[in-house]
Amino acid sequence: MGELQIFPWAIMSAYALLISALGIATWRLIYGPSLFDRVVAMDLISAVVMCIAAVFALETQNPVFLEISVAIAVVTFLGTIAFARYLEDEEEE
Amino acid sequence: MKIIKLIAFVLFYIKEVVITNVQVAYDVLTKKHHMTPGFVAIPVEGLSDRQLLVLSNLLTMTPGSITIDLSQDKQTLFIHAMYIETVDEVREEIISKYVNRVREVF
Amino acid sequence: MNLLVSIILIIGAAFTTIAAIGLIRFPDFFTRMHAATKAGAFGGIIILLLCAFCFASLKITLIVLVNIIFFYFTAPVAAHMIARSAYINRVKQWEGSKADELKGKIALKQHHKD
């Protein structure tokens, strides 16, 4: 009985932790003192969304959602690299 | 023989990643900042390009260090380390822990 | 069995949250980078491995392994590039910093950029 009910609770608390992480990272994204802090915050947000997709796959027992995390990993990598190059090569005034 | 060394290295690396992650988590959750960050130069003479790639990726994924830059002549690796007692100590530690093992294994 | 899966799931989620808290609490950009890129990736990898373990099929395990390997190859590259770009753009360092052996080894930009 107790064993049957512990898993939904774990899923719910994992969601709670991940969503609070999302909120905290968004704070840094908005108030970050430099542009680079914002880029790192974006990076962390995408990692959190990857985790949420994986937890959702566990909750629904549907492995299709795992492929979301592959796609997110690819897109974020390219985005961060593009930001880094852009900020590095930007012409000076 | 090389396979055994590779497995030993992977086990060592997993242990290292877990330990350093817990260390950073402790630093995040306690009130005082324990870290003493700084940039350190690591000499990496005689490593091939493949070894350099592996070394810099592995160093970045352990939460004590981020690879920042490689000098033009591929002799020095610059990292940002998080816990520095003295610079020489960090340099010694990274050379004995990672550089020598990477040189042997890969 | 269920208990073990639950505990590991919460540990993974907790590491991601710790990464986010570190992003808020650490004093300068480079230390924030340490917290964000690695603790976050560690939590994600724990949760993905847990998925592979729970679904227990070959196809899912392959997807998870591809994901983890891709992550392990790209996350350091992204972290390295953004940190280098930040150093070149003269992002401020914390006053508790101990050493700067990189000084003078890279051409910095003229103006401080926010």
PDB file of C-alpha atoms in Angstrom:
ATOM      1  CA  MET A   1       0.000   0.000   0.000  1.00  0.00           C
ATOM      2  CA  GLY A   2       2.623   2.506   1.063  1.00  0.00           C
ATOM      3  CA  GLU A   3       4.927   1.290  -1.651  1.00  0.00           C
ATOM      4  CA  LEU A   4       2.312   1.844  -4.321  1.00  0.00           C
ATOM      5  CA  GLN A   5       1.758   5.449  -3.420  1.00  0.00           C
ATOM      6  CA  ILE A   6       5.301   6.651  -3.028  1.00  0.00           C
ATOM      7  CA  PHE A   7       6.069   6.972  -6.734  1.00  0.00           C
ATOM      8  CA  PRO A   8       3.422   9.618  -7.603  1.00  0.00           C
ATOM      9  CA  TRP A   9       4.635  11.643  -4.640  1.00  0.00           C
ATOM     10  CA  ALA A  10       8.202  11.429  -5.876  1.00  0.00           C
ATOM     11  CA  ILE A  11       7.102  12.553  -9.350  1.00  0.00           C
ATOM     12  CA  MET A  12       5.210  15.499  -7.868  1.00  0.00           C
ATOM     13  CA  SER A  13       8.112  16.616  -5.684  1.00  0.00           C
ATOM     14  CA  ALA A  14      10.519  16.279  -8.606  1.00  0.00           C
ATOM     15  CA  TYR A  15       8.219  18.555 -10.613  1.00  0.00           C
ATOM     16  CA  ALA A  16       8.125  21.016  -7.735  1.00  0.00           C
ATOM     17  CA  LEU A  17      11.927  21.094  -7.466  1.00  0.00           C
ATOM     18  CA  LEU A  18      12.407  21.468 -11.228  1.00  0.00           C
ATOM     19  CA  ILE A  19       9.814  24.212 -11.580  1.00  0.00           C
ATOM     20  CA  SER A  20      11.363  26.174  -8.705  1.00  0.00           C
ATOM     21  CA  ALA A  21      14.708  25.769 -10.494  1.00  0.00           C
ATOM     22  CA  LEU A  22      13.050  27.183 -13.601  1.00  0.00           C
ATOM     23  CA  GLY A  23      11.800  30.171 -11.631  1.00  0.00           C
ATOM     24  CA  ILE A  24      15.174  30.872 -10.046  1.00  0.00           C
ATOM     25  CA  ALA A  25      16.975  30.639 -13.370  1.00  0.00           C
ATOM     26  CA  THR A  26      14.434  33.013 -14.895  1.00  0.00           C
ATOM     27  CA  TRP A  27      15.249  35.530 -12.151  1.00  0.00           C
ATOM     28  CA  ARG A  28      18.889  35.400 -13.233  1.00  0.00           C
ATOM     29  CA  LEU A  29      17.826  35.658 -16.873  1.00  0.00           C
ATOM     30  CA  ILE A  30      15.941  38.879 -16.172  1.00  0.00           C
ATOM     31  CA  TYR A  31      18.245  40.608 -13.659  1.00  0.00           C
ATOM     32  CA  GLY A  32      21.626  39.166 -14.698  1.00  0.00           C
ATOM     33  CA  PRO A  33      24.248  41.908 -14.503  1.00  0.00           C
ATOM     34  CA  SER A  34      25.948  40.952 -17.760  1.00  0.00           C
ATOM     35  CA  LEU A  35      24.856  39.410 -21.034  1.00  0.00           C
ATOM     36  CA  PHE A  36      26.930  36.316 -20.310  1.00  0.00           C
ATOM     37  CA  ASP A  37      25.001  35.581 -17.122  1.00  0.00           C
ATOM     38  CA  ARG A  38      21.874  35.603 -19.221  1.00  0.00           C
ATOM     39  CA  VAL A  39      23.325  33.163 -21.729  1.00  0.00           C
ATOM     40  CA  VAL A  40      24.316  30.781 -18.915  1.00  0.00           C
ATOM     41  CA  ALA A  41      20.838  31.113 -17.424  1.00  0.00           C
ATOM     42  CA  MET A  42      19.344  30.147 -20.807  1.00  0.00           C
ATOM     43  CA  ASP A  43      21.639  27.133 -20.857  1.00  0.00           C
ATOM     44  CA  LEU A  44      20.466  26.035 -17.419  1.00  0.00           C
ATOM     45  CA  ILE A  45      16.809  26.598 -18.344  1.00  0.00           C
ATOM     46  CA  SER A  46      17.170  24.254 -21.291  1.00  0.00           C
ATOM     47  CA  ALA A  47      18.789  21.622 -19.043  1.00  0.00           C
ATOM     48  CA  VAL A  48      15.854  21.958 -16.646  1.00  0.00           C
ATOM     49  CA  VAL A  49      13.359  21.578 -19.507  1.00  0.00           C
ATOM     50  CA  MET A  50      15.228  18.444 -20.571  1.00  0.00           C
ATOM     51  CA  CYS A  51      14.780  17.071 -17.065  1.00  0.00           C
ATOM     52  CA  ILE A  52      11.095  17.963 -17.089  1.00  0.00           C
ATOM     53  CA  ALA A  53      10.615  16.092 -20.367  1.00  0.00           C
ATOM     54  CA  ALA A  54      12.345  13.039 -18.880  1.00  0.00           C
ATOM     55  CA  VAL A  55      10.218  13.168 -15.721  1.00  0.00           C
ATOM     56  CA  PHE A  56       7.115  13.503 -17.883  1.00  0.00           C
ATOM     57  CA  ALA A  57       8.159  10.393 -19.803  1.00  0.00           C
ATOM     58  CA  LEU A  58       8.500   8.567 -16.486  1.00  0.00           C
ATOM     59  CA  GLU A  59       5.117   9.780 -15.287  1.00  0.00           C
ATOM     60  CA  THR A  60       3.175   8.813 -18.401  1.00  0.00           C
ATOM     61  CA  GLN A  61       5.308   5.694 -19.057  1.00  0.00           C
ATOM     62  CA  ASN A  62       5.596   6.926 -22.640  1.00  0.00           C
ATOM     63  CA  PRO A  63       9.190   6.962 -23.931  1.00  0.00           C
ATOM     64  CA  VAL A  64       8.378   9.257 -26.877  1.00  0.00           C
ATOM     65  CA  PHE A  65       8.976  12.257 -24.629  1.00  0.00           C
ATOM     66  CA  LEU A  66      12.621  11.286 -24.173  1.00  0.00           C
ATOM     67  CA  GLU A  67      13.248  12.316 -27.765  1.00  0.00           C
ATOM     68  CA  ILE A  68      12.271  15.864 -26.857  1.00  0.00           C
ATOM     69  CA  SER A  69      15.329  16.034 -24.640  1.00  0.00           C
ATOM     70  CA  VAL A  70      17.620  14.980 -27.508  1.00  0.00           C
ATOM     71  CA  ALA A  71      16.214  17.764 -29.690  1.00  0.00           C
ATOM     72  CA  ILE A  72      16.557  20.340 -26.903  1.00  0.00           C
ATOM     73  CA  ALA A  73      20.190  19.340 -26.302  1.00  0.00           C
ATOM     74  CA  VAL A  74      21.039  19.861 -29.996  1.00  0.00           C
ATOM     75  CA  VAL A  75      19.309  23.228 -30.327  1.00  0.00           C
ATOM     76  CA  THR A  76      20.729  24.673 -27.092  1.00  0.00           C
ATOM     77  CA  PHE A  77      24.270  23.753 -27.978  1.00  0.00           C
ATOM     78  CA  LEU A  78      24.046  25.585 -31.301  1.00  0.00           C
ATOM     79  CA  GLY A  79      22.388  28.555 -29.632  1.00  0.00           C
ATOM     80  CA  THR A  80      25.073  28.942 -26.975  1.00  0.00           C
ATOM     81  CA  ILE A  81      27.871  28.606 -29.512  1.00  0.00           C
ATOM     82  CA  ALA A  82      26.239  31.228 -31.715  1.00  0.00           C
ATOM     83  CA  PHE A  83      25.943  33.623 -28.773  1.00  0.00           C
ATOM     84  CA  ALA A  84      29.574  33.092 -27.784  1.00  0.00           C
ATOM     85  CA  ARG A  85      30.862  33.723 -31.292  1.00  0.00           C
ATOM     86  CA  TYR A  86      28.655  36.750 -31.713  1.00  0.00           C
ATOM     87  CA  LEU A  87      29.745  38.342 -28.446  1.00  0.00           C
ATOM     88  CA  GLU A  88      33.384  37.616 -29.146  1.00  0.00           C
ATOM     89  CA  ASP A  89      33.544  38.963 -32.680  1.00  0.00           C
ATOM     90  CA  GLU A  90      31.287  41.957 -32.255  1.00  0.00           C
ATOM     91  CA  GLU A  91      32.738  45.109 -33.778  1.00  0.00           C
ATOM     92  CA  GLU A  92      33.868  47.758 -31.347  1.00  0.00           C
ATOM     93  CA  GLU A  93      32.364  51.197 -31.488  1.00  0.00           C
TER      94      GLU A  93
ATOM     95  CA  MET B   1      46.039  -4.052 -20.790  1.00  0.00           C
ATOM     96  CA  LYS B   2      44.842  -0.784 -22.214  1.00  0.00           C
ATOM     97  CA  ILE B   3      41.224  -1.847 -21.660  1.00  0.00           C
ATOM     98  CA  ILE B   4      41.870  -2.377 -17.942  1.00  0.00           C
ATOM     99  CA  LYS B   5      43.469   1.045 -17.654  1.00  0.00           C
ATOM    100  CA  LEU B   6      40.522   2.607 -19.496  1.00  0.00           C
ATOM    101  CA  ILE B   7      38.018   0.979 -17.144  1.00  0.00           C
ATOM    102  CA  ALA B   8      40.043   2.048 -14.121  1.00  0.00           C
ATOM    103  CA  PHE B   9      40.126   5.580 -15.465  1.00  0.00           C
ATOM    104  CA  VAL B  10      36.371   5.643 -16.070  1.00  0.00           C
ATOM    105  CA  LEU B  11      35.679   4.419 -12.523  1.00  0.00           C
ATOM    106  CA  PHE B  12      38.097   6.982 -11.088  1.00  0.00           C
ATOM    107  CA  TYR B  13      36.445   9.687 -13.161  1.00  0.00           C
ATOM    108  CA  ILE B  14      32.921   8.810 -12.034  1.00  0.00           C
ATOM    109  CA  LYS B  15      34.062   8.883  -8.409  1.00  0.00           C
ATOM    110  CA  GLU B  16      35.702  12.260  -8.966  1.00  0.00           C
ATOM    111  CA  VAL B  17      32.595  13.738 -10.628  1.00  0.00           C
ATOM    112  CA  VAL B  18      30.332  12.614  -7.775  1.00  0.00           C
ATOM    113  CA  ILE B  19      32.679  13.918  -5.077  1.00  0.00           C
ATOM    114  CA  THR B  20      33.178  17.308  -6.663  1.00  0.00           C
ATOM    115  CA  ASN B  21      29.466  17.695  -7.404  1.00  0.00           C
ATOM    116  CA  VAL B  22      28.677  17.077  -3.749  1.00  0.00           C
ATOM    117  CA  GLN B  23      31.358  19.607  -2.801  1.00  0.00           C
ATOM    118  CA  VAL B  24      29.832  22.293  -5.027  1.00  0.00           C
ATOM    119  CA  ALA B  25      26.358  21.443  -3.713  1.00  0.00           C
ATOM    120  CA  TYR B  26      27.641  21.886  -0.152  1.00  0.00           C
ATOM    121  CA  ASP B  27      29.126  25.230  -1.127  1.00  0.00           C
ATOM    122  CA  VAL B  28      25.833  26.329  -2.653  1.00  0.00           C
ATOM    123  CA  LEU B  29      23.737  25.344   0.341  1.00  0.00           C
ATOM    124  CA  THR B  30      25.888  26.766   3.141  1.00  0.00           C
ATOM    125  CA  LYS B  31      25.894  30.439   3.885  1.00  0.00           C
ATOM    126  CA  LYS B  32      29.593  31.243   3.670  1.00  0.00           C
ATOM    127  CA  HIS B  33      31.437  31.140   0.354  1.00  0.00           C
ATOM    128  CA  HIS B  34      34.238  28.598   0.671  1.00  0.00           C
ATOM    129  CA  MET B  35      35.612  29.029  -2.790  1.00  0.00           C
ATOM    130  CA  THR B  36      38.814  30.771  -3.804  1.00  0.00           C
ATOM    131  CA  PRO B  37      38.581  30.921  -7.594  1.00  0.00           C
ATOM    132  CA  GLY B  38      41.298  31.860 -10.026  1.00  0.00           C
ATOM    133  CA  PHE B  39      42.902  31.176 -13.375  1.00  0.00           C
ATOM    134  CA  VAL B  40      45.694  28.604 -13.525  1.00  0.00           C
ATOM    135  CA  ALA B  41      48.056  27.696 -16.366  1.00  0.00           C
ATOM    136  CA  ILE B  42      48.675  23.976 -16.841  1.00  0.00           C
ATOM    137  CA  PRO B  43      51.641  22.822 -18.940  1.00  0.00           C
ATOM    138  CA  VAL B  44      50.607  20.065 -21.358  1.00  0.00           C
ATOM    139  CA  GLU B  45      53.714  19.392 -23.443  1.00  0.00           C
ATOM    140  CA  GLY B  46      53.621  16.474 -25.807  1.00  0.00           C
ATOM    141  CA  LEU B  47      49.905  15.704 -25.876  1.00  0.00           C
ATOM    142  CA  SER B  48      48.341  14.963 -29.243  1.00  0.00           C
ATOM    143  CA  ASP B  49      45.250  16.821 -30.441  1.00  0.00           C
ATOM    144  CA  ARG B  50      42.985  13.915 -29.518  1.00  0.00           C
ATOM    145  CA  GLN B  51      44.405  13.750 -26.006  1.00  0.00           C
ATOM    146  CA  LEU B  52      43.955  17.503 -25.637  1.00  0.00           C
ATOM    147  CA  LEU B  53      40.310  17.229 -26.680  1.00  0.00           C
ATOM    148  CA  VAL B  54      39.647  14.459 -24.176  1.00  0.00           C
ATOM    149  CA  LEU B  55      41.551  16.237 -21.417  1.00  0.00           C
ATOM    150  CA  SER B  56      39.811  19.573 -21.822  1.00  0.00           C
ATOM    151  CA  ASN B  57      36.360  17.987 -22.037  1.00  0.00           C
ATOM    152  CA  LEU B  58      36.960  15.876 -18.936  1.00  0.00           C
ATOM    153  CA  LEU B  59      38.391  18.820 -17.006  1.00  0.00           C
ATOM    154  CA  THR B  60      35.373  20.956 -17.835  1.00  0.00           C
ATOM    155  CA  MET B  61      32.923  18.331 -16.662  1.00  0.00           C
ATOM    156  CA  THR B  62      34.492  18.004 -13.202  1.00  0.00           C
ATOM    157  CA  PRO B  63      33.021  20.824 -11.138  1.00  0.00           C
ATOM    158  CA  GLY B  64      36.334  22.221  -9.983  1.00  0.00           C
ATOM    159  CA  SER B  65      37.603  23.529 -13.264  1.00  0.00           C
ATOM    160  CA  ILE B  66      36.600  24.989 -16.620  1.00  0.00           C
ATOM    161  CA  THR B  67      38.947  25.022 -19.587  1.00  0.00           C
ATOM    162  CA  ILE B  68      39.196  28.589 -20.838  1.00  0.00           C
ATOM    163  CA  ASP B  69      41.869  28.643 -23.495  1.00  0.00           C
ATOM    164  CA  LEU B  70      44.742  26.820 -25.135  1.00  0.00           C
ATOM    165  CA  SER B  71      47.853  28.764 -26.032  1.00  0.00           C
ATOM    166  CA  GLN B  72      48.773  29.090 -29.706  1.00  0.00           C
ATOM    167  CA  ASP B  73      51.667  26.611 -29.531  1.00  0.00           C
ATOM    168  CA  LYS B  74      49.504  23.988 -27.751  1.00  0.00           C
ATOM    169  CA  GLN B  75      51.863  23.889 -24.755  1.00  0.00           C
ATOM    170  CA  THR B  76      49.707  25.460 -22.059  1.00  0.00           C
ATOM    171  CA  LEU B  77      46.103  24.954 -21.047  1.00  0.00           C
ATOM    172  CA  PHE B  78      44.414  27.737 -19.090  1.00  0.00           C
ATOM    173  CA  ILE B  79      41.709  26.670 -16.676  1.00  0.00           C
ATOM    174  CA  HIS B  80      39.486  28.447 -14.195  1.00  0.00           C
ATOM    175  CA  ALA B  81      39.725  26.508 -10.937  1.00  0.00           C
ATOM    176  CA  MET B  82      37.336  26.909  -8.057  1.00  0.00           C
ATOM    177  CA  TYR B  83      39.258  25.811  -4.976  1.00  0.00           C
ATOM    178  CA  ILE B  84      42.818  27.137  -4.906  1.00  0.00           C
ATOM    179  CA  GLU B  85      45.049  26.819  -1.841  1.00  0.00           C
ATOM    180  CA  THR B  86      48.157  27.732  -3.752  1.00  0.00           C
ATOM    181  CA  VAL B  87      48.467  27.785  -7.521  1.00  0.00           C
ATOM    182  CA  ASP B  88      51.277  25.247  -7.572  1.00  0.00           C
ATOM    183  CA  GLU B  89      49.246  22.785  -5.540  1.00  0.00           C
ATOM    184  CA  VAL B  90      46.370  22.895  -8.027  1.00  0.00           C
ATOM    185  CA  ARG B  91      48.783  22.519 -10.914  1.00  0.00           C
ATOM    186  CA  GLU B  92      50.450  19.494  -9.331  1.00  0.00           C
ATOM    187  CA  GLU B  93      47.114  17.902  -8.513  1.00  0.00           C
ATOM    188  CA  ILE B  94      45.701  18.264 -12.013  1.00  0.00           C
ATOM    189  CA  ILE B  95      48.887  17.060 -13.659  1.00  0.00           C
ATOM    190  CA  SER B  96      49.151  13.974 -11.474  1.00  0.00           C
ATOM    191  CA  LYS B  97      45.425  13.184 -11.523  1.00  0.00           C
ATOM    192  CA  TYR B  98      44.417  13.890 -15.098  1.00  0.00           C
ATOM    193  CA  VAL B  99      47.220  14.782 -17.480  1.00  0.00           C
ATOM    194  CA  ASN B 100      49.339  11.730 -16.692  1.00  0.00           C
ATOM    195  CA  ARG B 101      46.377   9.355 -16.827  1.00  0.00           C
ATOM    196  CA  VAL B 102      45.121  10.795 -20.106  1.00  0.00           C
ATOM    197  CA  ARG B 103      48.628  10.472 -21.503  1.00  0.00           C
ATOM    198  CA  GLU B 104      48.647   6.798 -20.568  1.00  0.00           C
ATOM    199  CA  VAL B 105      45.117   5.788 -21.494  1.00  0.00           C
ATOM    200  CA  PHE B 106      44.135   7.611 -24.680  1.00  0.00           C
TER     201      PHE B 106
ATOM    202  CA  MET C   1      12.255  -0.989  -5.884  1.00  0.00           C
ATOM    203  CA  ASN C   2       9.774   1.849  -6.166  1.00  0.00           C
ATOM    204  CA  LEU C   3      11.402   3.488  -3.186  1.00  0.00           C
ATOM    205  CA  LEU C   4      14.847   3.354  -4.802  1.00  0.00           C
ATOM    206  CA  VAL C   5      13.579   4.872  -8.071  1.00  0.00           C
ATOM    207  CA  SER C   6      11.818   7.638  -6.151  1.00  0.00           C
ATOM    208  CA  ILE C   7      14.897   8.496  -4.127  1.00  0.00           C
ATOM    209  CA  ILE C   8      17.144   8.663  -7.177  1.00  0.00           C
ATOM    210  CA  LEU C   9      14.582  10.772  -9.034  1.00  0.00           C
ATOM    211  CA  ILE C  10      14.466  13.284  -6.204  1.00  0.00           C
ATOM    212  CA  ILE C  11      18.270  13.368  -5.949  1.00  0.00           C
ATOM    213  CA  GLY C  12      18.515  14.183  -9.659  1.00  0.00           C
ATOM    214  CA  ALA C  13      15.898  16.917  -9.446  1.00  0.00           C
ATOM    215  CA  ALA C  14      17.581  18.293  -6.325  1.00  0.00           C
ATOM    216  CA  PHE C  15      20.926  18.599  -8.111  1.00  0.00           C
ATOM    217  CA  THR C  16      19.288  20.622 -10.878  1.00  0.00           C
ATOM    218  CA  THR C  17      17.678  22.872  -8.301  1.00  0.00           C
ATOM    219  CA  ILE C  18      21.008  23.277  -6.516  1.00  0.00           C
ATOM    220  CA  ALA C  19      22.501  24.384  -9.825  1.00  0.00           C
ATOM    221  CA  ALA C  20      19.818  27.051 -10.115  1.00  0.00           C
ATOM    222  CA  ILE C  21      20.356  28.219  -6.529  1.00  0.00           C
ATOM    223  CA  GLY C  22      24.081  28.383  -7.218  1.00  0.00           C
ATOM    224  CA  LEU C  23      23.329  30.529 -10.234  1.00  0.00           C
ATOM    225  CA  ILE C  24      21.712  33.024  -7.885  1.00  0.00           C
ATOM    226  CA  ARG C  25      24.094  32.818  -4.936  1.00  0.00           C
ATOM    227  CA  PHE C  26      27.596  32.653  -6.368  1.00  0.00           C
ATOM    228  CA  PRO C  27      29.453  35.948  -6.490  1.00  0.00           C
ATOM    229  CA  ASP C  28      30.772  36.301 -10.036  1.00  0.00           C
ATOM    230  CA  PHE C  29      30.197  35.048 -13.542  1.00  0.00           C
ATOM    231  CA  PHE C  30      32.863  32.352 -13.645  1.00  0.00           C
ATOM    232  CA  THR C  31      31.790  30.689 -10.409  1.00  0.00           C
ATOM    233  CA  ARG C  32      28.160  30.822 -11.523  1.00  0.00           C
ATOM    234  CA  MET C  33      29.276  29.031 -14.639  1.00  0.00           C
ATOM    235  CA  HIS C  34      30.725  26.227 -12.463  1.00  0.00           C
ATOM    236  CA  ALA C  35      27.398  25.738 -10.728  1.00  0.00           C
ATOM    237  CA  ALA C  36      25.162  26.044 -13.755  1.00  0.00           C
ATOM    238  CA  THR C  37      26.817  23.981 -16.451  1.00  0.00           C
ATOM    239  CA  LYS C  38      27.935  21.048 -14.356  1.00  0.00           C
ATOM    240  CA  ALA C  39      25.556  20.496 -11.484  1.00  0.00           C
ATOM    241  CA  GLY C  40      22.723  20.965 -13.979  1.00  0.00           C
ATOM    242  CA  ALA C  41      24.182  18.433 -16.395  1.00  0.00           C
ATOM    243  CA  PHE C  42      24.805  16.002 -13.529  1.00  0.00           C
ATOM    244  CA  GLY C  43      21.182  16.137 -12.394  1.00  0.00           C
ATOM    245  CA  GLY C  44      19.947  15.699 -15.947  1.00  0.00           C
ATOM    246  CA  ILE C  45      22.181  12.691 -16.492  1.00  0.00           C
ATOM    247  CA  ILE C  46      20.953  11.049 -13.282  1.00  0.00           C
ATOM    248  CA  ILE C  47      17.321  11.463 -14.397  1.00  0.00           C
ATOM    249  CA  LEU C  48      18.034  10.202 -17.930  1.00  0.00           C
ATOM    250  CA  LEU C  49      19.843   7.103 -16.626  1.00  0.00           C
ATOM    251  CA  LEU C  50      16.909   6.487 -14.323  1.00  0.00           C
ATOM    252  CA  CYS C  51      14.613   6.589 -17.375  1.00  0.00           C
ATOM    253  CA  ALA C  52      16.773   4.009 -19.140  1.00  0.00           C
ATOM    254  CA  PHE C  53      16.619   1.837 -16.043  1.00  0.00           C
ATOM    255  CA  CYS C  54      12.834   2.137 -15.658  1.00  0.00           C
ATOM    256  CA  PHE C  55      11.813   1.503 -19.260  1.00  0.00           C
ATOM    257  CA  ALA C  56      14.300  -1.369 -19.515  1.00  0.00           C
ATOM    258  CA  SER C  57      14.248  -1.696 -23.291  1.00  0.00           C
ATOM    259  CA  LEU C  58      17.145  -1.625 -25.720  1.00  0.00           C
ATOM    260  CA  LYS C  59      15.782   1.190 -27.869  1.00  0.00           C
ATOM    261  CA  ILE C  60      15.243   3.534 -24.932  1.00  0.00           C
ATOM    262  CA  THR C  61      18.649   2.737 -23.509  1.00  0.00           C
ATOM    263  CA  LEU C  62      20.204   3.620 -26.865  1.00  0.00           C
ATOM    264  CA  ILE C  63      18.348   6.927 -27.033  1.00  0.00           C
ATOM    265  CA  VAL C  64      19.451   7.772 -23.512  1.00  0.00           C
ATOM    266  CA  LEU C  65      23.061   6.843 -24.244  1.00  0.00           C
ATOM    267  CA  VAL C  66      23.083   8.953 -27.410  1.00  0.00           C
ATOM    268  CA  ASN C  67      21.658  11.839 -25.422  1.00  0.00           C
ATOM    269  CA  ILE C  68      24.227  11.520 -22.641  1.00  0.00           C
ATOM    270  CA  ILE C  69      27.178  11.161 -24.996  1.00  0.00           C
ATOM    271  CA  PHE C  70      26.020  14.136 -27.024  1.00  0.00           C
ATOM    272  CA  PHE C  71      25.595  16.130 -23.831  1.00  0.00           C
ATOM    273  CA  TYR C  72      29.057  15.185 -22.611  1.00  0.00           C
ATOM    274  CA  PHE C  73      30.622  16.288 -25.865  1.00  0.00           C
ATOM    275  CA  THR C  74      28.776  19.548 -26.324  1.00  0.00           C
ATOM    276  CA  ALA C  75      28.331  20.962 -22.820  1.00  0.00           C
ATOM    277  CA  PRO C  76      32.089  21.487 -22.268  1.00  0.00           C
ATOM    278  CA  VAL C  77      32.481  23.122 -25.674  1.00  0.00           C
ATOM    279  CA  ALA C  78      29.649  25.539 -24.985  1.00  0.00           C
ATOM    280  CA  ALA C  79      30.975  26.298 -21.486  1.00  0.00           C
ATOM    281  CA  HIS C  80      34.500  26.854 -22.778  1.00  0.00           C
ATOM    282  CA  MET C  81      33.388  29.199 -25.552  1.00  0.00           C
ATOM    283  CA  ILE C  82      31.115  31.316 -23.402  1.00  0.00           C
ATOM    284  CA  ALA C  83      33.726  31.574 -20.623  1.00  0.00           C
ATOM    285  CA  ARG C  84      36.464  32.567 -23.058  1.00  0.00           C
ATOM    286  CA  SER C  85      34.217  35.133 -24.666  1.00  0.00           C
ATOM    287  CA  ALA C  86      33.387  36.516 -21.217  1.00  0.00           C
ATOM    288  CA  TYR C  87      37.072  36.783 -20.302  1.00  0.00           C
ATOM    289  CA  ILE C  88      37.847  38.615 -23.540  1.00  0.00           C
ATOM    290  CA  ASN C  89      35.000  41.031 -22.867  1.00  0.00           C
ATOM    291  CA  ARG C  90      36.396  41.834 -19.380  1.00  0.00           C
ATOM    292  CA  VAL C  91      33.585  40.469 -17.257  1.00  0.00           C
ATOM    293  CA  LYS C  92      34.313  41.403 -13.627  1.00  0.00           C
ATOM    294  CA  GLN C  93      35.895  38.826 -11.340  1.00  0.00           C
ATOM    295  CA  TRP C  94      35.092  38.393  -7.677  1.00  0.00           C
ATOM    296  CA  GLU C  95      37.412  40.190  -5.254  1.00  0.00           C
ATOM    297  CA  GLY C  96      38.119  36.874  -3.512  1.00  0.00           C
ATOM    298  CA  SER C  97      39.846  35.563  -6.634  1.00  0.00           C
ATOM    299  CA  LYS C  98      43.326  34.326  -5.892  1.00  0.00           C
ATOM    300  CA  ALA C  99      45.224  34.031  -9.130  1.00  0.00           C
ATOM    301  CA  ASP C 100      45.057  35.220 -12.720  1.00  0.00           C
ATOM    302  CA  GLU C 101      47.711  33.511 -14.791  1.00  0.00           C
ATOM    303  CA  LEU C 102      45.752  34.159 -17.953  1.00  0.00           C
ATOM    304  CA  LYS C 103      46.428  37.895 -17.721  1.00  0.00           C
ATOM    305  CA  GLY C 104      48.277  39.156 -20.766  1.00  0.00           C
ATOM    306  CA  LYS C 105      47.918  35.889 -22.643  1.00  0.00           C
ATOM    307  CA  ILE C 106      44.751  36.819 -24.562  1.00  0.00           C
ATOM    308  CA  ALA C 107      44.027  40.048 -26.401  1.00  0.00           C
ATOM    309  CA  LEU C 108      41.239  41.705 -24.455  1.00  0.00           C
ATOM    310  CA  LYS C 109      38.667  44.079 -25.816  1.00  0.00           C
ATOM    311  CA  GLN C 110      39.150  47.764 -25.108  1.00  0.00           C
ATOM    312  CA  HIS C 111      35.866  48.634 -23.446  1.00  0.00           C
ATOM    313  CA  HIS C 112      34.150  46.970 -20.567  1.00  0.00           C
ATOM    314  CA  LYS C 113      30.957  45.452 -21.931  1.00  0.00           C
ATOM    315  CA  ASP C 114      27.786  44.658 -20.044  1.00  0.00           C
TER     316      ASP C 114
END
